[in-house]
mmCIF file of C-alpha atoms in Angstrom:
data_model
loop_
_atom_site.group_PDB
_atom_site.id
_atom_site.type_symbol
_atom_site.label_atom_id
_atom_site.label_comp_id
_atom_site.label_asym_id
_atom_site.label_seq_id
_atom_site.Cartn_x
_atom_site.Cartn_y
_atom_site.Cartn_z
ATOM 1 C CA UNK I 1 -158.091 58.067 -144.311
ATOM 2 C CA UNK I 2 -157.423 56.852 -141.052
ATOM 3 C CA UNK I 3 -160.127 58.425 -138.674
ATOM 4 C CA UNK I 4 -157.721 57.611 -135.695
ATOM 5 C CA UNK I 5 -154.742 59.222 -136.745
ATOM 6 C CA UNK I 6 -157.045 62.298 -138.302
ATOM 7 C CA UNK I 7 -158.668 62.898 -135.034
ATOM 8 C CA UNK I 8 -155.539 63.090 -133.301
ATOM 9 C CA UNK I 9 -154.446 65.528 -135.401
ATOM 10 C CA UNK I 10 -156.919 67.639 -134.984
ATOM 11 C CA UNK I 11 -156.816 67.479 -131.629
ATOM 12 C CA UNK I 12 -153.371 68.668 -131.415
ATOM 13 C CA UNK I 13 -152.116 71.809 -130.423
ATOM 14 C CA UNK I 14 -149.650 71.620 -133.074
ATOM 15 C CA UNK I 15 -150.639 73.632 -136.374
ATOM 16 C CA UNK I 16 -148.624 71.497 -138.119
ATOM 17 C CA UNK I 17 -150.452 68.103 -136.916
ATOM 18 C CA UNK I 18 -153.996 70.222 -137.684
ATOM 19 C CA UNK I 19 -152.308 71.328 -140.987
ATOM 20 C CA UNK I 20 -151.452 67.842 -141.638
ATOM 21 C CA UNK I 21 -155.312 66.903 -140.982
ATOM 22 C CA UNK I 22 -156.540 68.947 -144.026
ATOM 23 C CA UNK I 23 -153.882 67.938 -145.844
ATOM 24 C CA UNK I 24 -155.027 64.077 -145.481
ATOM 25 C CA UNK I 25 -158.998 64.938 -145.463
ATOM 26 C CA UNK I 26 -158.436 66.856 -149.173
ATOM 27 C CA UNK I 27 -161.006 65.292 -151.568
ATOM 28 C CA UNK I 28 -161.937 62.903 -149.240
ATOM 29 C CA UNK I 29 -166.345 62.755 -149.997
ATOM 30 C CA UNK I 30 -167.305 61.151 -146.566
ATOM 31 C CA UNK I 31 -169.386 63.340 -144.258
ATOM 32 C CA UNK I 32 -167.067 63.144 -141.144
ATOM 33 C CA UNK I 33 -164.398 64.765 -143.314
ATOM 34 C CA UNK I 34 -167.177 67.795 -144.044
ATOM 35 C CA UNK I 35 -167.307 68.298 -140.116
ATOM 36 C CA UNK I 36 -163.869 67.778 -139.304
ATOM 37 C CA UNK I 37 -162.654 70.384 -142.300
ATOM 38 C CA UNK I 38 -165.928 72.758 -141.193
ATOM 39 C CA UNK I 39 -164.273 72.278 -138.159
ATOM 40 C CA UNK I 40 -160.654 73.616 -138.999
ATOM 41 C CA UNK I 41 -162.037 76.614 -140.727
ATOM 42 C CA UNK I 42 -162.498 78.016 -137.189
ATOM 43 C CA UNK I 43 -158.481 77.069 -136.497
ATOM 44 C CA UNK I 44 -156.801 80.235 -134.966
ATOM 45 C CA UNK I 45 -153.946 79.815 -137.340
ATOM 46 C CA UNK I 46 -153.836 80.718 -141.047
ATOM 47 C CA UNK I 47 -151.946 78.001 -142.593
ATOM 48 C CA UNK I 48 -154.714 75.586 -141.485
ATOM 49 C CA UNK I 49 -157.385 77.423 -142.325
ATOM 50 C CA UNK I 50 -155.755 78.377 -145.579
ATOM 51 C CA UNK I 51 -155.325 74.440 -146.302
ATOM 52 C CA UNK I 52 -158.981 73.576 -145.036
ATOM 53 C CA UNK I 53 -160.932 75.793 -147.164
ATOM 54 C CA UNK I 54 -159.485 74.413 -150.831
ATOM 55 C CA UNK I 55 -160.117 70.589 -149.403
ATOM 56 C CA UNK I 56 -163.651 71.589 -147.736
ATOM 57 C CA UNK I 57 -164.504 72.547 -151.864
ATOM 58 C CA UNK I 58 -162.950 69.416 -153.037
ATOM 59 C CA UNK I 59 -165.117 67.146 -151.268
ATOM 60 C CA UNK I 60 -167.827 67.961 -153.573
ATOM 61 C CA UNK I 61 -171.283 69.159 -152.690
ATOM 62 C CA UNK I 62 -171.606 68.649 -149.005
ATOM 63 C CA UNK I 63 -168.192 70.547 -148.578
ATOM 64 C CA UNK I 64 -169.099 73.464 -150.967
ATOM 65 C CA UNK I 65 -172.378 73.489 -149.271
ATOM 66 C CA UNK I 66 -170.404 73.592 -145.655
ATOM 67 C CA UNK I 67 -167.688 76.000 -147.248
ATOM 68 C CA UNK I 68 -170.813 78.448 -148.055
ATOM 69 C CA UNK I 69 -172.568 78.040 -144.512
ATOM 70 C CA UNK I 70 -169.383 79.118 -143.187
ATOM 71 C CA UNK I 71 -169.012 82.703 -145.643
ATOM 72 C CA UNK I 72 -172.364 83.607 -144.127
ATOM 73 C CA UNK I 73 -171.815 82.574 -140.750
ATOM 74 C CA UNK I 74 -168.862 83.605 -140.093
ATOM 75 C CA UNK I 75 -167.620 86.747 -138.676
ATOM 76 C CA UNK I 76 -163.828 85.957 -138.555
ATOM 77 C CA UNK I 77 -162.308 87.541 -142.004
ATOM 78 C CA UNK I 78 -159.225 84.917 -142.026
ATOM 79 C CA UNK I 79 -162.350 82.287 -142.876
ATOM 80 C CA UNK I 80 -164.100 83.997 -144.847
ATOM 81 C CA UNK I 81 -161.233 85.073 -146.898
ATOM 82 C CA UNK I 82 -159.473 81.440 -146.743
ATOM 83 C CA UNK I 83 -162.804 80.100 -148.411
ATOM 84 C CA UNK I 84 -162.882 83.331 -150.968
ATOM 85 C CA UNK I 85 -159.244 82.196 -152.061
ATOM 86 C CA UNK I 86 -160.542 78.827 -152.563
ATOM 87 C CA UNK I 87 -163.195 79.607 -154.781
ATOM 88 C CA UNK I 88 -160.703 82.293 -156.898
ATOM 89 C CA UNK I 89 -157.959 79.288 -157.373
ATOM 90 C CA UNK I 90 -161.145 77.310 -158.770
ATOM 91 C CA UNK I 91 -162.175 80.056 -160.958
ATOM 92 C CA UNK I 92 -158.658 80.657 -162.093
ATOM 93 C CA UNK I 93 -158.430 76.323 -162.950
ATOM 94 C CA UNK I 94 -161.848 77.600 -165.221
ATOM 95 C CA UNK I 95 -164.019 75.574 -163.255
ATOM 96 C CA UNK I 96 -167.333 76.752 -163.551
ATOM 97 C CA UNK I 97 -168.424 78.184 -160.375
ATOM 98 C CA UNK I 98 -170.728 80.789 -161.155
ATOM 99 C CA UNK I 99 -173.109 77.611 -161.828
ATOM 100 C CA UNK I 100 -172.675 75.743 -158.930
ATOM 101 C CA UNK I 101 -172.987 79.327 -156.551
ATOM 102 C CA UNK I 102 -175.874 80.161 -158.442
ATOM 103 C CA UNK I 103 -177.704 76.713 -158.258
ATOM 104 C CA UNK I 104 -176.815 77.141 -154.125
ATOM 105 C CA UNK I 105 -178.681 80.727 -154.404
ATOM 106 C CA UNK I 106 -182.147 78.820 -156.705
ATOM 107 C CA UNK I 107 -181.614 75.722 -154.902
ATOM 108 C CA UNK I 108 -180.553 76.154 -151.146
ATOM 109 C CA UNK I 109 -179.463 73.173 -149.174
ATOM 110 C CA UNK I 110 -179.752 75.868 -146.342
ATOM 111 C CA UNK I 111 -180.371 79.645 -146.290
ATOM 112 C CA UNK I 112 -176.896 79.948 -144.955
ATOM 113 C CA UNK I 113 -175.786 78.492 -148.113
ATOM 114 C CA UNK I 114 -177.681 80.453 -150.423
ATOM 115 C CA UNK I 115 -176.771 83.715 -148.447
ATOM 116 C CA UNK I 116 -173.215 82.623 -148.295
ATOM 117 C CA UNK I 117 -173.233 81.468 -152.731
ATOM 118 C CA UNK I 118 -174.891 84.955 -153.121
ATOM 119 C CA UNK I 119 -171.828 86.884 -151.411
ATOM 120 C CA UNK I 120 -169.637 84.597 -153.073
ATOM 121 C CA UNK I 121 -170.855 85.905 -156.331
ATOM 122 C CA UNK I 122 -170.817 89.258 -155.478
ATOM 123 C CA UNK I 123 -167.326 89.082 -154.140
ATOM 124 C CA UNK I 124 -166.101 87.084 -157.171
ATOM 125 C CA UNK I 125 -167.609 89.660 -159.283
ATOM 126 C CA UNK I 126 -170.052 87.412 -161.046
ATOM 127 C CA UNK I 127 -173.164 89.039 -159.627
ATOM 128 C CA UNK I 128 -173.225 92.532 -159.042
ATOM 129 C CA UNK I 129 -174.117 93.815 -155.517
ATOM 130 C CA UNK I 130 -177.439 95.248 -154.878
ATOM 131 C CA UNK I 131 -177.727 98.682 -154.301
#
């Protein structure tokens, strides 16, 4: 990754240069990638925010834990829904996140995480929503 050529993508006002951003930060473990991916989850435009949220969980725990800040924080359903498909496609590839969501809820990096793993797993249907 080429932090150069990343930033100026990001800093364009072409989707497709901010769509090409996620595209190169996918999987990529570094912090600066966390922030900068965080960072396009607020993108007005779906593509990019659609592309963000799957590479945000592919950087491993900071992104999940960044991923799950931003399902509690957030009040803008293209996010929060961007990150929700995200975590479906991993459930679908029978990764096993009802174990990492519920190790976020008994062991919170932050109680935006934790609040934001609990909804997961009531929205995923692995934990059923208090009445």
């Amino acid at each position: 990754m080429n932090d150069v050529d990343v930033g100026t993508l990001l800093s364009s006002h072409r989707w497709e240069d901010r769509l090409r951003a996620a595209e190169l930060l996918h999987r990529c473990a570094d912090p600066s990638a966390v922030v900068m991916l965080r960072a396009l989850l607020e993108d007005d435009d779906g593509a990019v925010i659609g592309a963000a949220a799957p590479a945000l969980l592919a950087c491993g725990e900071g992104g999940w834990t960044a991923a799950l800040e931003g399902v509690w924080n957030s009040d803008d359903t293209a996010q929060t829904e961007a990150i929700r498909g995200a975590f479906i496609d991993l459930v679908l590839q029978d990764q096993d996140v009802e174990t990492v969501l519920s190790d976020h809820v008994a062991r919170p990096r932050s109680d935006a995480a934790a609040r934001g793993a609990n909804e997961m797993l009531i929205a995923l249907k692995l934990r059923p929503a208090a009445d």
